Short mmCIF file of C-alpha atoms and ligand atoms in Angstrom, two decimals:
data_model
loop_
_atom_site.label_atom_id
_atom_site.label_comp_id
_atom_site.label_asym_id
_atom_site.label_seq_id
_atom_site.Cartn_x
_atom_site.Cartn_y
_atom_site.Cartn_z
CA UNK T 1 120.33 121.29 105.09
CA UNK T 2 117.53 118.63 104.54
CA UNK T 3 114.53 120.61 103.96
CA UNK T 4 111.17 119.14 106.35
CA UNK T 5 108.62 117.64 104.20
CA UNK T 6 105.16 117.17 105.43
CA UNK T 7 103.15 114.47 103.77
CA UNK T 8 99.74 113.84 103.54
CA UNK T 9 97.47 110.61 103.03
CA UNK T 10 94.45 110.64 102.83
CA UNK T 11 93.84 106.76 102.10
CA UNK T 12 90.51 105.83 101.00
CA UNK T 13 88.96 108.78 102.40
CA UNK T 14 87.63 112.20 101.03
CA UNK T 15 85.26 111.82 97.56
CA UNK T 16 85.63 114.22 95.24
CA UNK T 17 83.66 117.35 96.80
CA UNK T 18 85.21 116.75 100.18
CA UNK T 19 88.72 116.32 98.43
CA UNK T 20 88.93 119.47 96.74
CA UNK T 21 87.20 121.44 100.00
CA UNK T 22 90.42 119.35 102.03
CA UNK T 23 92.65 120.70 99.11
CA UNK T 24 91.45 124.14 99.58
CA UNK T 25 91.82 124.22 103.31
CA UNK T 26 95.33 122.62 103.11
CA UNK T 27 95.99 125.40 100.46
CA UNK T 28 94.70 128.52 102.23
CA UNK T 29 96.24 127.44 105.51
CA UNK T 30 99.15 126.01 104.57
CA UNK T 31 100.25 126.16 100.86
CA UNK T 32 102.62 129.15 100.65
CA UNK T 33 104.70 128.01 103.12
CA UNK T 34 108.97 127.84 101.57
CA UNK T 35 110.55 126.51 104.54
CA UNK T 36 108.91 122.66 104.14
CA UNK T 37 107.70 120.39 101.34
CA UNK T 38 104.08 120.09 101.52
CA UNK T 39 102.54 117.08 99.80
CA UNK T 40 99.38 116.21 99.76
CA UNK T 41 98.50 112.37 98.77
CA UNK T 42 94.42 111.71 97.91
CA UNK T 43 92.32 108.42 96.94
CA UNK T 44 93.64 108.59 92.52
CA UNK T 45 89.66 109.39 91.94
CA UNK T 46 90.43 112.98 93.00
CA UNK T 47 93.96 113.54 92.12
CA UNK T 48 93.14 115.82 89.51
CA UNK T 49 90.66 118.08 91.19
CA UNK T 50 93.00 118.43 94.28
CA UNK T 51 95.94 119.28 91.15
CA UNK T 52 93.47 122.16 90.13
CA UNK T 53 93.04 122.99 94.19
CA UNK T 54 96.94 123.61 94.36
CA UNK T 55 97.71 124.93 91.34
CA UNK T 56 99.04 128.46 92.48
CA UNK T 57 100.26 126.99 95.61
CA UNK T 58 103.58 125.13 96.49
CA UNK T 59 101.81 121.94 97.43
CA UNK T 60 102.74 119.00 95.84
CA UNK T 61 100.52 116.29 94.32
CA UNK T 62 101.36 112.47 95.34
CA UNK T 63 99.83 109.09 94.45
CA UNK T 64 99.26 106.72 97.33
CA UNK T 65 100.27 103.21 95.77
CA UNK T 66 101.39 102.77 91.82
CA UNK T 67 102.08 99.59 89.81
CA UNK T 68 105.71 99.44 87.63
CA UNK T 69 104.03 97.88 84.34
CA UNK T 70 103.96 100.86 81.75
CA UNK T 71 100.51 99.81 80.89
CA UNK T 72 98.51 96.42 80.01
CA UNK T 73 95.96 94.28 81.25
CA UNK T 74 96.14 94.95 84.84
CA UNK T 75 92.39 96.07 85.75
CA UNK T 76 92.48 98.48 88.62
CA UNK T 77 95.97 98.93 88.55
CA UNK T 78 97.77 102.35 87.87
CA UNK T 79 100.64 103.28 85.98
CA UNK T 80 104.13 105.95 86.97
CA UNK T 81 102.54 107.82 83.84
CA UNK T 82 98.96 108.30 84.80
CA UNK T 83 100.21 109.53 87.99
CA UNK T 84 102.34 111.87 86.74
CA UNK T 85 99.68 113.02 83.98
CA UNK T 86 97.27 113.53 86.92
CA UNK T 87 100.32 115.93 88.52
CA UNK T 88 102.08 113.71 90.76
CA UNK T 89 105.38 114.66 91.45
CA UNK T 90 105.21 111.81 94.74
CA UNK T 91 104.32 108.98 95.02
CA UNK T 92 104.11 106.43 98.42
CA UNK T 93 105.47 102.91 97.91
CA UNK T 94 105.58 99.95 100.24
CA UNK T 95 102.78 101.64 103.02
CA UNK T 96 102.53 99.29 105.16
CA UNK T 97 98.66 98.92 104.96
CA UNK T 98 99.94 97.91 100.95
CA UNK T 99 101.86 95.29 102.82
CA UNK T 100 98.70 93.92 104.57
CA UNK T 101 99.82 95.17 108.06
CA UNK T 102 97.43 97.25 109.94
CA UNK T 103 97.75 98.64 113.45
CA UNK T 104 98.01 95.97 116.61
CA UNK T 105 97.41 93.03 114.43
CA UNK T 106 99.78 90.34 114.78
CA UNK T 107 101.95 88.58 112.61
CA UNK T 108 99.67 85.81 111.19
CA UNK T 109 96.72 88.21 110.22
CA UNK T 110 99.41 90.31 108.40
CA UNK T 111 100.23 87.07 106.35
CA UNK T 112 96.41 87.05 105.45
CA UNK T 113 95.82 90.10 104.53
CA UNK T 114 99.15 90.29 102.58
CA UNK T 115 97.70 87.98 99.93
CA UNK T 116 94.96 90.98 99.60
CA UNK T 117 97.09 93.78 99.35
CA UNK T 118 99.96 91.92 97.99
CA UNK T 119 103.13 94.17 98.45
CA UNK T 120 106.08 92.40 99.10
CA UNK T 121 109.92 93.51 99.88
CA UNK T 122 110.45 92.75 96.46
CA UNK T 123 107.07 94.48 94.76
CA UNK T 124 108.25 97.75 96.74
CA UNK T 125 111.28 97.36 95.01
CA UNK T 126 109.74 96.96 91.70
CA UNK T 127 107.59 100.16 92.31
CA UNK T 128 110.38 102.53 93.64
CA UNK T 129 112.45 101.56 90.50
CA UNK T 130 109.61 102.52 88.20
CA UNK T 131 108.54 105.45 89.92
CA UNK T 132 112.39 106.32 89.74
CA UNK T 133 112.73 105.49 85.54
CA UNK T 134 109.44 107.49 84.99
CA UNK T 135 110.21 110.68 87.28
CA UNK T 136 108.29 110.34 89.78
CA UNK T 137 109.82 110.55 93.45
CA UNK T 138 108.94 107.81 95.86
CA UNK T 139 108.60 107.91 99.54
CA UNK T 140 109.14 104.64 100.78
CA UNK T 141 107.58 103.01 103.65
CA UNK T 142 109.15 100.39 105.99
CA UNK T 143 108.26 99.25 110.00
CA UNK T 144 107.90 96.75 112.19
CA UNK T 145 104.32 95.36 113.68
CA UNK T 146 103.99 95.29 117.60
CA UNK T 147 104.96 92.01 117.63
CA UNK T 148 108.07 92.66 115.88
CA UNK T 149 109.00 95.08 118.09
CA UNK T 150 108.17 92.93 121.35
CA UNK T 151 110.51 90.47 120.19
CA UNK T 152 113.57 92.94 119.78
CA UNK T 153 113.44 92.35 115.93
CA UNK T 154 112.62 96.22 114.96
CA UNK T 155 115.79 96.95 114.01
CA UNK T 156 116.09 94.13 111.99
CA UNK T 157 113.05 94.05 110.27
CA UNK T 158 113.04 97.56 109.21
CA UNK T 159 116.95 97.24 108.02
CA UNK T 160 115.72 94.78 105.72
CA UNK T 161 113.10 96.55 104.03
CA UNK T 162 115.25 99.38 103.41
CA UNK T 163 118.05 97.65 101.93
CA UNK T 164 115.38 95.27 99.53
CA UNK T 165 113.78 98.81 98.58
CA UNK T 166 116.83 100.39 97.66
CA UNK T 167 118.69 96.89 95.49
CA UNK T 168 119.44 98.03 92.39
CA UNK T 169 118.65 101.93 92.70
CA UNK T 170 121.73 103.92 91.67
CA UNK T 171 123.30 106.67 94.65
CA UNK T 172 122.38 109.25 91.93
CA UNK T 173 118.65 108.46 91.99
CA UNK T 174 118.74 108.40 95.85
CA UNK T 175 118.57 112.43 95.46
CA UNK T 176 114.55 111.50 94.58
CA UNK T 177 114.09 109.30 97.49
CA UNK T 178 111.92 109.97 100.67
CA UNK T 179 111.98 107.03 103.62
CA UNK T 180 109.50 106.88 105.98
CA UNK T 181 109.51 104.80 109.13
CA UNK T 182 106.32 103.98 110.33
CA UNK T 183 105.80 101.81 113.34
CA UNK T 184 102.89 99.51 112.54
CA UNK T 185 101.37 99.34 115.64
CA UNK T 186 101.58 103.37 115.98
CA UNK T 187 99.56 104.08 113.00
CA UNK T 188 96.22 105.16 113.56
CA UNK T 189 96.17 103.97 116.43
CA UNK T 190 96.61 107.53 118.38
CA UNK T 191 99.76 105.33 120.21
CA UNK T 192 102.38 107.55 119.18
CA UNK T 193 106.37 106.49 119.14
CA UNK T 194 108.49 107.98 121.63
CA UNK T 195 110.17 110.65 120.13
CA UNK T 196 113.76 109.52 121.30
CA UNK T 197 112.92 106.16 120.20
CA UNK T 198 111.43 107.47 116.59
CA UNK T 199 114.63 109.29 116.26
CA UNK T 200 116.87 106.65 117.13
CA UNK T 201 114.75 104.14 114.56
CA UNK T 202 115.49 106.81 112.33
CA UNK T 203 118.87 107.37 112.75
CA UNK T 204 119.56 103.43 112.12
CA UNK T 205 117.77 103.76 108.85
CA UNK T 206 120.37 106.38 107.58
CA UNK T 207 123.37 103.96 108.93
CA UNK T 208 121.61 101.25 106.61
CA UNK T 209 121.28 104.41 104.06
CA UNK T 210 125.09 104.67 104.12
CA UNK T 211 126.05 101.28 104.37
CA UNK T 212 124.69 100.48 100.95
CA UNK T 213 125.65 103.92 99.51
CA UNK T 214 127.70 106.36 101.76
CA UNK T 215 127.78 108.65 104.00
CA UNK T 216 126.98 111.83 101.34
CA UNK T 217 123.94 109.71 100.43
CA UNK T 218 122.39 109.00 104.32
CA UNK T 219 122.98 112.83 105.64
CA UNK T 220 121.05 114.37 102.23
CA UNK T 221 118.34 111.72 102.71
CA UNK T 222 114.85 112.89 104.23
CA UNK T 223 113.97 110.14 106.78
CA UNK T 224 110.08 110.72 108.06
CA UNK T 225 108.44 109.50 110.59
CA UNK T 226 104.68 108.26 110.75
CA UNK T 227 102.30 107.06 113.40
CA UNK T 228 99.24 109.34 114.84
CA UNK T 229 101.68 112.24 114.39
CA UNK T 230 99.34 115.16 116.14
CA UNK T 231 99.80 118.98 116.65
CA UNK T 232 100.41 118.34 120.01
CA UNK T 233 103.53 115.62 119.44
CA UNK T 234 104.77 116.90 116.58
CA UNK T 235 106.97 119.52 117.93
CA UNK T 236 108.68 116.83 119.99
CA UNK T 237 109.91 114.78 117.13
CA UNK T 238 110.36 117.02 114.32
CA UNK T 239 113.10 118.58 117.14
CA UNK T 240 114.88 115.08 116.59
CA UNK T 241 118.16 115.14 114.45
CA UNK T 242 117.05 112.42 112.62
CA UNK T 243 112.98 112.72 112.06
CA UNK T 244 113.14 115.01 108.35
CA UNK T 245 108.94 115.29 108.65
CA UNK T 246 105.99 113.20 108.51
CA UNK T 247 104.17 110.84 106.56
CA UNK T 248 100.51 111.68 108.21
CA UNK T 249 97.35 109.97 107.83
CA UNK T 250 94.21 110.93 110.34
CA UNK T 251 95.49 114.30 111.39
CA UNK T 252 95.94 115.14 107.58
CA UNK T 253 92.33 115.08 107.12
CA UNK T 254 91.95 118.57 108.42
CA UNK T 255 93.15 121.29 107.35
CA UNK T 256 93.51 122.97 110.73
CA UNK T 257 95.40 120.34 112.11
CA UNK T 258 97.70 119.41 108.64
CA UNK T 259 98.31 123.21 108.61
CA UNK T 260 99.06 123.02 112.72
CA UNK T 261 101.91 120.24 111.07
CA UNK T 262 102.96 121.81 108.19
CA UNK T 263 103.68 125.09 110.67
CA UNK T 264 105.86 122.76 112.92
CA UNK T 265 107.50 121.44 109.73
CA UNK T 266 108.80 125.05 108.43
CA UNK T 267 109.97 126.13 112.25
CA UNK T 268 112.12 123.12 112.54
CA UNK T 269 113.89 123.87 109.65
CA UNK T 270 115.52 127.34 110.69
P1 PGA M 1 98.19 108.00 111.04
O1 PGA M 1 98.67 107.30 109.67
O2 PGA M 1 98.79 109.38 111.06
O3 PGA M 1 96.68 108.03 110.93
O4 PGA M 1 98.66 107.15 112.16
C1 PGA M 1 99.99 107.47 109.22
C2 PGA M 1 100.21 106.73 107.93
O5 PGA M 1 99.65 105.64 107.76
O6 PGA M 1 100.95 107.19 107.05
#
């Protein structure tokens, strides 16, 4: 019923040349598959020569951070609309590494770094509801850092950035919204979640999904998960009830092993 998506991020890796080889790779391996959504999200430098890499494929194009001001003096910023005129149909909002948390680190180096990278509850909020007006779908990021989960506060924590990225985002435009949990400390880290535990993480962001809208809204939702998702763990979760895909970042940088993911993705949706 909720078609798998497998997503893609390359972060700041891949210039051009080695962007639209990736693209190619991803494309030949991968990009006529029916039975998932493939989307593949590159540094904005090479959005538009991966574009011209999937053009006769059914990969999608995504954007890995986007600011909600139409346009203006914001150097280094970029618009809904110059993502969308590069091809994105996707964009990522909220990643956690946006949020200044990275892996292990705990919870007062993810206060310093969040006055680098600056995305707050609220500023995911702003995004998703821009990317939303403009047409261009989000998948939105929330988990918890090690920490977080050490003291028993995952649930909580992650609750809360769901319900501040959703405030004020109509059940109709839900229909263009991707979630994806991503335990903090699991990214790149090759520490992967539990599978039950991913799915049950999972499953409590679609209760929060039809709290604030309803039930309709949580079950057609696509929940992913994220966190050194590998060929060989991927079968595990995406056999969870609750785990729609994956938002993927290290094993997404070759195409053997994305297409080893997007392979897993298709079979779990029969
Ligand atoms: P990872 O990254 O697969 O390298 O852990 C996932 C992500 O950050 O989306």
């Amino acid at each position: 019923m909720r078609k798998p998506v497998m997503a893609g991020n390359w972060k700041m890796n891949c210039d051009n040349d080695e962007a639209k080889a990736l693209a190619d790779g991803v494309t030949a391996r991968g990009g006529q598959v029916e039975d998932a959504l493939v989307i593949l999200c590159p540094p904005a430098t090479a959005l538009t020569s991966v574009f011209s890499s999937i053009a006769n494929s059914n990969v999608k194009l995504g954007g890995q951070n986007m600011y909600w001001e139409e346009d203006g003096a914001f150097t280094g910023e970029l618009s809904a609309m110059m993502l969308l005129s590069c091809g994105c149909e996707h964009v990522i909002v909220g990643h956690s590494e946006r949020r200044g948390r990275f892996g292990t680190m705990d919870e007062a180096d993810a206060d310093d770094l969040a006055a680098v990278f600056g995305d707050t509850d609220a500023t995911v909020n702003r995004k998703a509801k821009a990317a939303l007006a403009a047409g261009l779908k989000p998948i939105i990021c929330c988990g918890e850092l090690l920490g977080e989960r050490k003291g028993g506060k995952t649930d909580e924590v992650v609750a809360s950035q769901v319900r501040a990225a959703l405030a004020g985002i109509s059940a109709d435009e839900t229909a263009n919204i991707i979630v994806a949990y991503e335990p903090v400390w699991a990214i790149g880290t090759g520490e992967v979640c539990d599978a039950d535990e991913a799915d049950r993480v999972c499953g409590m962001v679609r209760a929060t999904v039809a709290e604030v809208y309803s039930q309709d809204v949580a079950d057609a939702m696509r929940i992913l998960y994220g966190g050194s998702m590998k060929p060989d763990n991927v079968e595990g979760l995406m056999a969870k009830p609750n785990i729609d895909g994956g938002l993927v970042g290290g094993a997404a940088l070759k195409a053997d092993s994305f297409g080893a993911l997007i392979d897993a993705a298709a079979a779990s949706a029969g």
